[in-house]
Tab-separated table of C-alpha atoms in Angstrom:
chain	number	residue	atom	x	y	z
A	1	MET	CA	102.748	-15.377	145.593
A	2	SER	CA	102.274	-11.729	146.504
A	3	PRO	CA	104.354	-10.272	149.361
A	4	ILE	CA	101.190	-9.387	151.270
A	5	GLY	CA	99.812	-12.914	151.031
A	6	GLY	CA	103.161	-14.422	152.037
A	7	GLU	CA	103.405	-12.071	154.967
A	8	SER	CA	99.916	-13.097	156.116
A	9	ARG	CA	100.937	-16.757	155.979
A	10	VAL	CA	104.032	-16.071	158.075
A	11	ILE	CA	102.013	-14.156	160.678
A	12	ALA	CA	99.528	-17.022	160.830
A	13	GLN	CA	102.357	-19.511	161.510
A	14	ILE	CA	103.821	-17.481	164.383
A	15	THR	CA	102.699	-18.998	167.665
A	16	ILE	CA	103.049	-17.736	171.204
A	17	GLY	CA	105.639	-20.437	171.853
A	18	LYS	CA	107.813	-19.365	168.905
A	19	LEU	CA	107.498	-15.714	169.851
A	20	PHE	CA	108.492	-16.533	173.425
A	21	VAL	CA	111.559	-18.484	172.252
A	22	ALA	CA	112.609	-15.589	170.011
A	23	ILE	CA	112.292	-13.078	172.871
A	24	VAL	CA	114.252	-15.354	175.217
A	25	LEU	CA	116.971	-15.743	172.581
A	26	ILE	CA	117.328	-11.958	172.147
A	27	PHE	CA	117.368	-11.447	175.915
A	28	ALA	CA	119.953	-14.225	176.397
A	29	THR	CA	122.174	-12.631	173.738
A	30	TRP	CA	121.937	-9.289	175.548
A	31	LEU	CA	122.854	-10.939	178.874
A	32	LEU	CA	125.764	-12.775	177.250
A	33	LEU	CA	127.147	-9.522	175.834
A	34	LYS	CA	126.850	-7.879	179.261
A	35	TRP	CA	128.757	-10.787	180.829
A	36	ILE	CA	131.456	-10.607	178.146
A	37	ALA	CA	131.861	-6.862	178.774
A	38	ARG	CA	132.252	-7.443	182.531
A	39	PHE	CA	134.712	-10.269	181.878
A	40	PHE	CA	136.932	-8.067	179.719
A	41	LYS	CA	136.663	-5.291	182.304
A	42	ARG	CA	137.918	-7.618	185.061
A	43	LEU	CA	140.659	-8.862	182.735
A	44	GLU	CA	141.741	-5.283	182.078
A	45	THR	CA	141.738	-4.491	185.820
A	46	HIS	CA	143.984	-7.454	186.680
A	47	ASN	CA	146.287	-6.930	183.691
A	48	PRO	CA	146.259	-3.366	182.292
A	49	ARG	CA	148.562	-4.395	179.436
A	50	LEU	CA	145.663	-6.359	177.932
A	51	ARG	CA	143.378	-3.287	177.789
A	52	PHE	CA	143.783	-2.636	174.059
A	53	LEU	CA	143.616	-6.332	173.127
A	54	ALA	CA	140.384	-6.724	175.095
A	55	ASN	CA	138.914	-3.585	173.546
A	56	GLN	CA	139.850	-4.765	170.062
A	57	MET	CA	138.068	-8.102	170.509
A	58	GLN	CA	134.751	-6.771	171.813
A	59	PRO	CA	133.242	-5.090	168.682
A	60	PRO	CA	133.548	-8.120	166.333
A	61	ILE	CA	132.281	-10.448	169.086
A	62	ARG	CA	129.305	-8.140	169.684
A	63	ILE	CA	128.436	-7.916	165.984
A	64	PHE	CA	128.844	-11.674	165.430
A	65	LEU	CA	126.577	-12.571	168.359
A	66	TRP	CA	123.848	-10.107	167.349
A	67	PHE	CA	123.809	-11.270	163.732
A	68	SER	CA	123.775	-14.900	164.822
A	69	ALA	CA	120.888	-14.239	167.191
A	70	LEU	CA	118.900	-12.374	164.517
A	71	LEU	CA	119.409	-15.187	161.996
A	72	LEU	CA	118.171	-17.732	164.548
A	73	VAL	CA	115.132	-15.590	165.313
A	74	VAL	CA	114.300	-15.355	161.594
A	75	ASP	CA	114.714	-19.117	161.258
A	76	ILE	CA	112.359	-19.690	164.191
A	77	LEU	CA	109.674	-17.255	163.055
A	78	ALA	CA	109.858	-18.092	159.311
A	79	PRO	CA	109.963	-21.897	159.108
A	80	SER	CA	109.583	-22.252	155.317
A	81	ARG	CA	111.780	-20.916	152.533
A	82	ASP	CA	108.850	-19.327	150.682
A	83	ALA	CA	107.655	-17.608	153.825
A	84	PHE	CA	111.158	-16.347	154.542
A	85	LEU	CA	111.467	-14.901	151.023
A	86	ALA	CA	108.072	-13.251	151.371
A	87	VAL	CA	109.081	-11.581	154.622
A	88	LEU	CA	112.404	-10.600	153.064
A	89	GLY	CA	110.564	-8.921	150.176
A	90	SER	CA	108.376	-6.960	152.559
A	91	ALA	CA	111.423	-5.984	154.608
A	92	ALA	CA	113.223	-4.819	151.456
A	93	LEU	CA	110.228	-2.653	150.579
A	94	ALA	CA	110.227	-1.116	154.075
A	95	ILE	CA	113.972	-0.519	153.854
A	96	GLY	CA	113.567	1.180	150.515
A	97	LEU	CA	110.908	3.479	151.950
A	98	GLY	CA	112.562	4.705	155.119
A	99	LEU	CA	115.527	2.761	156.471
A	100	GLN	CA	118.313	3.807	154.099
A	101	ASP	CA	120.211	5.657	156.830
A	102	LEU	CA	120.023	2.666	159.165
A	103	ILE	CA	121.418	0.351	156.499
A	104	LYS	CA	124.229	2.821	155.763
A	105	ASN	CA	125.118	2.876	159.459
A	106	LEU	CA	125.063	-0.932	159.656
A	107	VAL	CA	127.366	-1.181	156.640
A	108	GLY	CA	129.585	1.513	158.148
A	109	GLY	CA	129.839	-0.465	161.394
A	110	LEU	CA	130.926	-3.573	159.493
A	111	VAL	CA	133.513	-1.561	157.532
A	112	ILE	CA	134.936	-0.073	160.746
A	113	VAL	CA	135.282	-3.523	162.326
A	114	ALA	CA	136.877	-4.951	159.159
A	115	ASP	CA	139.168	-2.020	158.297
A	116	VAL	CA	139.996	-1.088	161.933
A	117	PRO	CA	140.823	2.635	161.531
A	118	PHE	CA	140.481	2.770	165.310
A	119	GLN	CA	139.359	0.547	168.165
A	120	THR	CA	137.832	0.916	171.580
A	121	GLY	CA	140.269	2.745	173.832
A	122	ASP	CA	141.887	4.846	171.075
A	123	ARG	CA	141.823	8.651	171.245
A	124	VAL	CA	140.582	9.937	167.909
A	125	ARG	CA	139.281	13.030	166.155
A	126	ILE	CA	136.333	12.480	163.799
A	127	GLY	CA	135.126	15.686	162.198
A	128	HIS	CA	134.596	18.152	165.039
A	129	ALA	CA	134.409	15.440	167.731
A	130	TYR	CA	137.463	14.458	169.773
A	131	GLY	CA	137.793	11.931	172.560
A	132	GLU	CA	138.327	8.310	173.562
A	133	VAL	CA	136.414	5.614	171.700
A	134	VAL	CA	134.245	3.875	174.299
A	135	HIS	CA	131.850	1.962	172.041
A	136	ILE	CA	131.756	0.725	168.442
A	137	GLY	CA	128.238	-0.428	167.577
A	138	LEU	CA	126.303	-1.396	164.486
A	139	ARG	CA	124.621	2.016	164.245
A	140	SER	CA	127.047	4.494	165.797
A	141	THR	CA	130.437	4.971	167.427
A	142	LYS	CA	130.592	6.757	170.785
A	143	LEU	CA	133.414	9.009	171.994
A	144	LEU	CA	134.046	10.179	175.548
A	145	THR	CA	135.134	13.820	175.170
A	146	PRO	CA	137.682	15.459	177.510
A	147	ASP	CA	134.859	17.331	179.282
A	148	GLY	CA	133.086	14.063	180.121
A	149	LYS	CA	130.378	14.132	177.432
A	150	ILE	CA	129.411	11.259	175.133
A	151	ALA	CA	129.459	12.055	171.407
A	152	ALA	CA	127.552	9.515	169.285
A	153	ILE	CA	128.613	9.604	165.620
A	154	PRO	CA	126.654	7.624	162.990
A	155	ASN	CA	128.905	5.078	161.312
A	156	SER	CA	127.888	6.276	157.849
A	157	GLU	CA	129.347	9.728	158.610
A	158	ILE	CA	132.628	8.209	159.797
A	159	LEU	CA	133.147	6.660	156.360
A	160	THR	CA	132.987	10.110	154.710
A	161	GLN	CA	135.036	12.144	157.218
A	162	GLN	CA	138.726	12.318	158.003
A	163	THR	CA	139.690	10.322	161.073
A	164	PHE	CA	142.796	11.092	163.139
A	165	ASN	CA	144.049	8.462	165.569
A	166	ALA	CA	146.341	9.776	168.318
A	167	ASN	CA	147.690	6.490	169.689
A	168	ARG	CA	146.717	3.616	167.357
A	169	SER	CA	146.172	0.788	169.861
A	170	VAL	CA	148.987	1.723	172.247
A	171	PRO	CA	148.686	3.596	175.575
A	172	GLU	CA	151.129	6.428	174.839
A	173	ALA	CA	150.172	9.393	172.659
A	174	MET	CA	151.737	12.647	171.499
A	175	VAL	CA	150.729	15.721	173.525
A	176	THR	CA	151.480	19.213	172.212
A	177	THR	CA	151.461	22.101	174.693
A	178	ASP	CA	151.793	25.719	173.561
A	179	VAL	CA	153.274	28.150	176.079
A	180	ASN	CA	153.410	31.938	175.691
A	181	VAL	CA	156.917	33.074	176.655
A	182	PRO	CA	157.904	36.717	177.249
A	183	ARG	CA	159.767	38.200	174.313
A	184	GLY	CA	163.431	39.065	174.863
A	185	LEU	CA	164.570	35.929	176.693
A	186	ASP	CA	167.510	33.972	175.336
A	187	PRO	CA	166.053	31.388	172.881
A	188	ASN	CA	168.544	28.725	173.993
A	189	PHE	CA	167.474	29.296	177.582
A	190	VAL	CA	163.781	29.073	176.661
A	191	LEU	CA	164.275	25.826	174.722
A	192	ARG	CA	166.299	24.320	177.568
A	193	ILE	CA	163.659	25.134	180.161
A	194	GLY	CA	160.936	23.768	177.889
A	195	ARG	CA	162.755	20.460	177.513
A	196	GLU	CA	163.434	20.196	181.256
A	197	VAL	CA	159.798	20.924	182.045
A	198	ALA	CA	158.662	18.148	179.677
A	199	ILE	CA	161.150	15.607	181.017
A	200	SER	CA	160.297	16.374	184.647
A	201	CYS	CA	156.534	15.992	184.092
A	202	PRO	CA	155.365	12.833	185.901
A	203	TYR	CA	153.109	11.875	182.959
A	204	THR	CA	155.852	11.929	180.308
A	205	HIS	CA	156.870	8.665	178.627
A	206	LEU	CA	160.655	9.022	178.762
A	207	GLY	CA	161.153	6.243	176.227
A	208	ARG	CA	159.800	8.511	173.477
A	209	PRO	CA	161.441	11.668	172.045
A	210	VAL	CA	160.765	15.156	173.404
A	211	SER	CA	160.676	18.087	170.989
A	212	VAL	CA	160.633	21.846	171.706
A	213	ASP	CA	160.223	24.616	169.115
A	214	LEU	CA	159.925	28.400	169.151
A	215	GLU	CA	157.571	30.291	166.847
A	216	ASP	CA	157.387	34.069	166.513
A	217	GLN	CA	153.856	34.517	165.221
A	218	ASP	CA	153.787	38.331	165.265
A	219	PRO	CA	156.768	40.608	166.038
A	220	ARG	CA	154.331	43.197	167.396
A	221	HIS	CA	153.318	40.908	170.261
A	222	ASN	CA	155.278	40.857	173.497
A	223	VAL	CA	155.256	37.038	173.636
A	224	VAL	CA	156.511	34.176	171.489
A	225	LYS	CA	155.052	30.681	171.316
A	226	LEU	CA	156.984	27.753	172.783
A	227	SER	CA	155.657	24.390	171.548
A	228	ILE	CA	156.496	21.405	173.752
A	229	GLU	CA	155.839	17.987	172.211
A	230	ALA	CA	156.158	14.893	174.388
A	231	TYR	CA	154.428	11.539	174.773
A	232	VAL	CA	152.100	10.828	177.677
A	233	TYR	CA	152.513	7.283	179.003
A	234	ASP	CA	148.715	6.774	178.952
A	235	HIS	CA	146.517	8.925	176.710
A	236	ARG	CA	143.837	9.087	179.427
A	237	TYR	CA	146.163	11.559	181.227
A	238	GLU	CA	146.549	13.856	178.221
A	239	SER	CA	144.718	16.757	179.879
A	240	ALA	CA	146.562	16.281	183.179
A	241	MET	CA	149.923	16.272	181.377
A	242	ARG	CA	149.156	19.447	179.435
A	243	THR	CA	148.039	21.191	182.652
A	244	ASP	CA	151.172	20.095	184.497
A	245	ILE	CA	153.477	21.312	181.714
A	246	LEU	CA	151.711	24.675	181.590
A	247	ARG	CA	151.930	25.060	185.360
A	248	ARG	CA	155.641	24.269	185.456
A	249	SER	CA	156.424	26.443	182.441
A	250	TYR	CA	154.683	29.540	183.757
A	251	HIS	CA	156.290	29.004	187.148
A	252	GLU	CA	159.759	28.853	185.613
A	253	PHE	CA	159.311	31.816	183.282
A	254	THR	CA	157.874	34.049	186.004
A	255	PHE	CA	160.425	33.008	188.642
A	256	ASP	CA	162.172	35.971	190.230
A	257	ASN	CA	160.244	38.386	188.017
A	258	ALA	CA	161.568	41.372	189.958
A	259	SER	CA	165.074	40.745	188.608
A	260	SER	CA	166.333	42.264	185.411
A	261	SER	CA	166.222	40.324	182.176
A	262	SER	CA	169.910	39.425	182.320
A	263	ASP	CA	169.753	38.468	185.995
A	264	HIS	CA	166.636	36.451	185.223
A	265	HIS	CA	168.593	34.592	182.584
A	266	MET	CA	171.495	33.931	184.928
A	267	SER	CA	169.197	32.749	187.721
A	268	LEU	CA	167.351	30.249	185.522
A	269	SER	CA	169.775	29.162	182.844
A	270	HIS	CA	171.797	27.172	185.394
A	271	ILE	CA	168.851	25.445	187.093
A	272	PRO	CA	169.673	21.735	187.062
A	273	ILE	CA	167.085	19.223	185.981
A	274	GLU	CA	167.084	17.855	189.537
A	275	ARG	CA	165.204	20.979	190.597
A	276	CYS	CA	162.444	20.225	188.092
A	277	ILE	CA	162.224	16.670	189.380
A	278	ASN	CA	162.008	17.959	192.950
A	279	ASN	CA	159.171	20.238	191.851
A	280	ALA	CA	157.339	17.202	190.491
A	281	ILE	CA	157.735	15.411	193.801
A	282	GLY	CA	156.803	18.500	195.808
């Protein structure tokens, strides 16, 4: 039997009733997925600790329901085995002509769900895109960038690019903040202030280590780089934490700027950490 003849037989067997049932089935699957998404959203609102578990469960549930619905639709519209094989042959021909990229993306989506390099809610960098994973679909993965834009990345490209996961299914994530510090200050004083600024930040997860380092990139410059590494308690506040650390650092290092360098050192090197905490409250 030729594929064209088999396809004609299948089309002849499709009735309005079968087509209506198939459309209702697809629509019901879409409504069910919407309800599941709202259910997990309410669950996350009432118990924030379940946010990552809920996000991890949604992609495989979504893929399973869509594949199940598509198999049922094929079973409804192609009642005989011969007719099904004929349609499958025609579909394979169409795929070979122009749907290679779509198939690659579908396979990529299945690999992502099976391998789990990241999940919904993680903050990742894929190629040049960086942001929070908000959707893992069969065709693409969507990231919410720090500036509020949605970046849709085809799943086939994710399989060939390096992927960096900042938090790996936990809320806290490492945040690195680089501060330009005037050259000539006592390095011990600079490191101490950097640590106090990180600890006093209201977004810092105090159960994780805090690291401060100095780097002299170019002796000809009048500044040196102070790197402050600390964990934010929820990666959604990464930008707010970096801004707060920068604000506190520049405030501390420009405090009493009219004083001499040695007086500046004496006025700041004995600032207790309670002052930084009071600044956070104020």
